[in-house]
Tab-separated table of C-alpha atoms in Angstrom:
chain	number	residue	atom	x	y	z
Z	1	MET	CA	145.968	29.816	-67.306
Z	2	ALA	CA	146.782	26.328	-68.080
Z	3	LYS	CA	147.332	25.220	-71.721
Z	4	TRP	CA	145.917	22.099	-72.784
Z	5	GLN	CA	147.614	20.335	-75.675
Z	6	SER	CA	146.945	17.232	-77.453
Z	7	LYS	CA	149.349	14.745	-78.081
Z	8	SER	CA	149.854	13.083	-81.302
Z	9	GLY	CA	151.835	10.857	-83.428
Z	10	SER	CA	151.032	7.329	-82.598
Z	11	LYS	CA	150.489	5.026	-85.562
Z	12	SER	CA	148.136	2.617	-83.874
Z	13	ARG	CA	144.279	3.621	-82.977
Z	14	ARG	CA	142.188	2.095	-80.581
Z	15	SER	CA	138.427	1.381	-81.642
Z	16	GLU	CA	135.947	4.275	-80.530
Z	17	PRO	CA	133.639	2.994	-77.577
Z	18	ALA	CA	129.968	3.255	-79.068
Z	19	SER	CA	128.189	6.329	-78.256
Z	20	LYS	CA	125.795	6.595	-75.577
Z	21	THR	CA	122.842	8.881	-75.038
Z	22	VAL	CA	123.386	11.047	-71.752
Z	23	THR	CA	120.441	12.520	-69.692
Z	24	THR	CA	121.709	15.500	-68.366
Z	25	SER	CA	119.832	17.208	-65.259
Z	26	PRO	CA	118.795	20.945	-65.584
Z	27	SER	CA	122.256	23.249	-64.861
Z	28	LYS	CA	122.306	24.524	-61.232
Z	29	PRO	CA	123.216	28.200	-60.544
Z	30	PRO	CA	126.941	28.657	-59.918
Z	31	LYS	CA	127.704	28.794	-56.152
Z	32	HIS	CA	129.348	32.010	-56.255
Z	33	GLY	CA	126.552	33.939	-58.517
Z	34	GLY	CA	123.793	33.319	-60.548
Z	35	SER	CA	121.354	35.218	-62.920
Z	36	PHE	CA	118.716	38.001	-62.221
Z	37	SER	CA	117.405	41.335	-63.740
Z	38	VAL	CA	116.949	44.471	-62.374
Z	39	PRO	CA	113.729	46.518	-63.938
Z	40	TYR	CA	113.636	50.348	-63.843
Z	41	VAL	CA	110.389	52.660	-63.933
Z	42	ASP	CA	110.979	53.258	-67.501
Z	43	ALA	CA	113.773	53.343	-70.318
Z	44	ARG	CA	114.405	56.872	-69.762
Z	45	ASN	CA	115.339	55.927	-66.030
Z	46	LEU	CA	117.917	53.515	-67.208
Z	47	ALA	CA	119.491	55.796	-69.846
Z	48	ILE	CA	119.733	58.359	-66.966
Z	49	VAL	CA	120.949	56.492	-64.177
Z	50	GLY	CA	122.880	53.613	-66.179
Z	51	PRO	CA	123.054	49.792	-65.143
Z	52	TYR	CA	123.629	49.212	-61.422
Z	53	ILE	CA	123.530	46.304	-58.897
Z	54	ILE	CA	122.712	46.400	-54.936
Z	55	GLY	CA	125.697	45.501	-52.828
Z	56	ASN	CA	127.414	46.687	-49.442
Z	57	TRP	CA	130.806	47.232	-48.384
Z	58	SER	CA	132.318	46.014	-45.119
Z	59	VAL	CA	135.493	45.793	-42.969
Z	60	PRO	CA	137.563	42.532	-43.964
Z	61	ASP	CA	137.854	39.897	-41.453
Z	62	ALA	CA	141.215	40.426	-40.006
Z	63	LEU	CA	140.597	44.476	-39.614
Z	64	ALA	CA	137.161	43.146	-37.594
Z	65	GLU	CA	138.762	40.781	-35.561
Z	66	ALA	CA	141.686	43.209	-34.690
Z	67	LEU	CA	138.723	45.682	-33.645
Z	68	ARG	CA	137.082	43.177	-31.699
Z	69	LYS	CA	140.377	42.058	-29.608
Z	70	SER	CA	140.948	45.731	-28.998
Z	71	GLY	CA	137.664	46.384	-27.521
Z	72	LYS	CA	136.390	48.456	-30.436
Z	73	ALA	CA	133.067	48.358	-32.393
Z	74	VAL	CA	133.124	46.964	-35.860
Z	75	PRO	CA	131.585	49.406	-37.871
Z	76	LYS	CA	128.275	48.468	-39.698
Z	77	LEU	CA	128.024	47.478	-43.081
Z	78	VAL	CA	127.391	50.366	-45.674
Z	79	SER	CA	124.806	49.487	-48.559
Z	80	GLY	CA	123.676	50.914	-51.765
Z	81	ALA	CA	124.210	51.078	-55.483
Z	82	MET	CA	127.113	49.951	-57.119
Z	83	LEU	CA	127.117	51.343	-60.725
Z	84	VAL	CA	128.485	49.342	-63.580
Z	85	ASP	CA	131.394	50.857	-65.318
Z	86	THR	CA	133.332	49.357	-68.139
Z	87	GLY	CA	135.496	52.186	-68.285
Z	88	ALA	CA	137.128	51.249	-64.822
Z	89	ASP	CA	139.629	48.753	-64.987
Z	90	LYS	CA	139.408	48.201	-61.064
Z	91	THR	CA	136.421	47.981	-58.910
Z	92	CYS	CA	136.098	51.381	-56.788
Z	93	ILE	CA	134.860	52.478	-53.361
Z	94	ALA	CA	133.169	55.605	-52.811
Z	95	GLU	CA	135.875	57.302	-50.413
Z	96	ASP	CA	133.086	58.509	-47.867
Z	97	VAL	CA	132.240	54.869	-47.605
Z	98	ALA	CA	135.728	54.166	-47.008
Z	99	ILE	CA	136.086	56.830	-44.365
Z	100	GLU	CA	132.691	55.525	-42.811
Z	101	LEU	CA	134.294	52.116	-42.226
Z	102	GLY	CA	137.704	53.005	-41.309
Z	103	LEU	CA	139.248	51.332	-43.989
Z	104	GLN	CA	142.799	50.759	-43.909
Z	105	ALA	CA	144.933	52.130	-46.978
Z	106	VAL	CA	147.044	49.360	-48.687
Z	107	ASP	CA	148.376	51.212	-51.794
Z	108	ARG	CA	148.359	54.270	-53.998
Z	109	GLN	CA	147.054	54.145	-57.487
Z	110	LYS	CA	147.126	56.660	-60.530
Z	111	VAL	CA	143.675	57.033	-61.761
Z	112	ARG	CA	142.939	59.077	-65.085
Z	113	GLY	CA	139.235	60.635	-64.963
Z	114	ALA	CA	137.522	63.344	-66.477
Z	115	GLY	CA	139.844	65.966	-64.612
Z	116	GLY	CA	143.240	64.162	-65.904
Z	117	LEU	CA	145.606	61.850	-63.924
Z	118	ASP	CA	144.985	61.620	-60.215
Z	119	GLU	CA	146.576	59.453	-57.631
Z	120	ASN	CA	143.953	57.655	-55.042
Z	121	THR	CA	143.993	55.512	-52.081
Z	122	VAL	CA	143.493	51.942	-52.474
Z	123	TYR	CA	141.704	50.272	-49.565
Z	124	ALA	CA	141.283	46.727	-48.890
Z	125	ALA	CA	137.545	45.744	-48.189
Z	126	LYS	CA	134.770	43.271	-48.326
Z	127	LEU	CA	132.248	43.783	-50.959
Z	128	ASN	CA	129.048	41.829	-50.788
Z	129	ILE	CA	126.826	41.549	-53.945
Z	130	ALA	CA	123.309	40.400	-53.782
Z	131	ILE	CA	122.083	37.932	-56.135
Z	132	VAL	CA	118.281	37.498	-56.546
Z	133	ARG	CA	117.856	34.739	-58.961
Z	134	THR	CA	115.277	34.306	-61.765
Z	135	ASP	CA	113.792	31.600	-59.800
Z	136	GLY	CA	113.180	33.400	-56.934
Z	137	SER	CA	116.134	32.067	-54.747
Z	138	ARG	CA	118.452	34.634	-52.958
Z	139	SER	CA	122.207	34.379	-51.948
Z	140	GLU	CA	125.147	36.812	-51.493
Z	141	VAL	CA	128.540	36.681	-52.789
Z	142	LEU	CA	131.472	37.984	-50.441
Z	143	MET	CA	134.701	38.779	-51.667
Z	144	THR	CA	137.536	40.498	-49.973
Z	145	ILE	CA	139.338	42.987	-52.722
Z	146	ARG	CA	141.245	45.768	-53.142
Z	147	ALA	CA	139.049	48.548	-54.243
Z	148	VAL	CA	140.290	52.352	-55.316
Z	149	GLY	CA	139.045	55.184	-53.514
Z	150	ILE	CA	136.838	57.780	-55.676
Z	151	PRO	CA	136.151	61.255	-53.887
Z	152	GLU	CA	133.231	62.868	-54.497
Z	153	LEU	CA	131.646	59.936	-55.981
Z	154	ARG	CA	128.401	60.144	-53.940
Z	155	GLU	CA	128.264	63.934	-54.113
Z	156	HIS	CA	128.448	63.889	-57.834
Z	157	PHE	CA	125.536	61.448	-57.838
Z	158	GLU	CA	123.273	63.546	-55.534
Z	159	ALA	CA	124.036	66.841	-57.296
Z	160	ASN	CA	122.788	65.571	-60.556
Z	161	LYS	CA	119.447	64.403	-58.702
Z	162	VAL	CA	119.918	60.955	-59.957
Z	163	ASN	CA	117.166	58.545	-58.349
Z	164	VAL	CA	116.598	54.963	-59.326
Z	165	ASN	CA	112.885	54.122	-59.790
Z	166	GLY	CA	111.583	56.974	-57.997
Z	167	ARG	CA	114.013	56.750	-54.759
Z	168	SER	CA	117.217	58.337	-53.852
Z	169	LEU	CA	119.881	55.613	-53.511
Z	170	ARG	CA	123.258	55.743	-52.067
Z	171	LEU	CA	126.118	55.424	-54.568
Z	172	ILE	CA	128.752	53.382	-52.689
Z	173	GLY	CA	131.229	52.499	-55.523
Z	174	LEU	CA	131.886	51.396	-59.159
Z	175	LEU	CA	131.965	47.700	-60.464
Z	176	GLY	CA	134.934	47.658	-62.650
Z	177	ARG	CA	136.270	45.289	-65.342
Z	178	ASP	CA	138.284	43.258	-62.813
Z	179	LEU	CA	135.029	41.930	-61.616
Z	180	LEU	CA	133.053	42.360	-64.771
Z	181	ARG	CA	135.139	39.614	-66.505
Z	182	TYR	CA	133.083	37.328	-64.483
Z	183	SER	CA	129.646	38.368	-65.647
Z	184	LYS	CA	127.528	38.575	-68.737
Z	185	ILE	CA	125.401	41.682	-69.059
Z	186	VAL	CA	122.091	42.321	-71.282
Z	187	TYR	CA	121.540	45.648	-71.646
Z	188	ARG	CA	117.892	46.140	-72.675
Z	189	GLY	CA	117.651	49.955	-73.300
Z	190	GLU	CA	114.139	49.903	-75.228
Z	191	THR	CA	112.294	48.441	-72.141
Z	192	GLY	CA	114.555	49.715	-69.207
Z	193	VAL	CA	115.400	46.393	-68.149
Z	194	VAL	CA	119.264	45.084	-67.241
Z	195	ASP	CA	119.925	41.019	-67.237
Z	196	TYR	CA	122.776	39.967	-65.202
Z	197	THR	CA	124.841	36.532	-64.861
Z	198	PHE	CA	127.564	36.451	-62.690
Z	199	ASN	CA	130.052	33.486	-61.556
Z	200	PHE	CA	132.743	34.606	-59.423
Z	201	GLY	CA	133.669	31.114	-58.692
Z	202	PRO	CA	137.032	31.097	-60.252
Z	203	LEU	CA	137.853	34.633	-58.689
Z	204	ILE	CA	136.929	33.359	-55.137
Z	205	ASP	CA	138.262	29.620	-55.377
Z	206	GLN	CA	141.712	30.867	-56.557
Z	207	LYS	CA	142.127	32.941	-53.143
């Protein structure tokens, strides 16, 4: 991160320009983000399920191109729910989704969970987050990231009979702090609504 420093020490001072009234236009939503809300059936459903966003996983562009050149079909994207997990330092992908997409392992990472310390596979994957803004406009944020594979994530979700607003929704991953750092989340537990504001511009622009 750049450090900005002010320089001082000059004895002479120039006169300050006269102040001007500046009319600003309404702020535009960020190019790679926006604000939106996710309402639940009631507060109890939010308490059971937890905050989530809708997204999908797909293969990275390099892998998709390699598959096409070899005459193989590119796997279809996998859509579902990404649970917000402030306890996860990295964004995670359900292992069954990684297998379904045929993702390539790029690393191994030690992960501490409820059962102790495990070593999980890290995959290169493309994450697509759906942004439905409060003004009704819709956009998508695409980013290729290194996601930690989590075995039995979907099974745990289904075993506890968790449904979202009366319908079952496939759990495809966890949104960790590496991406949550670009967000502002308001959890309105009494009314069963979660408000999100995302701005992934700094993350995407640096790549």
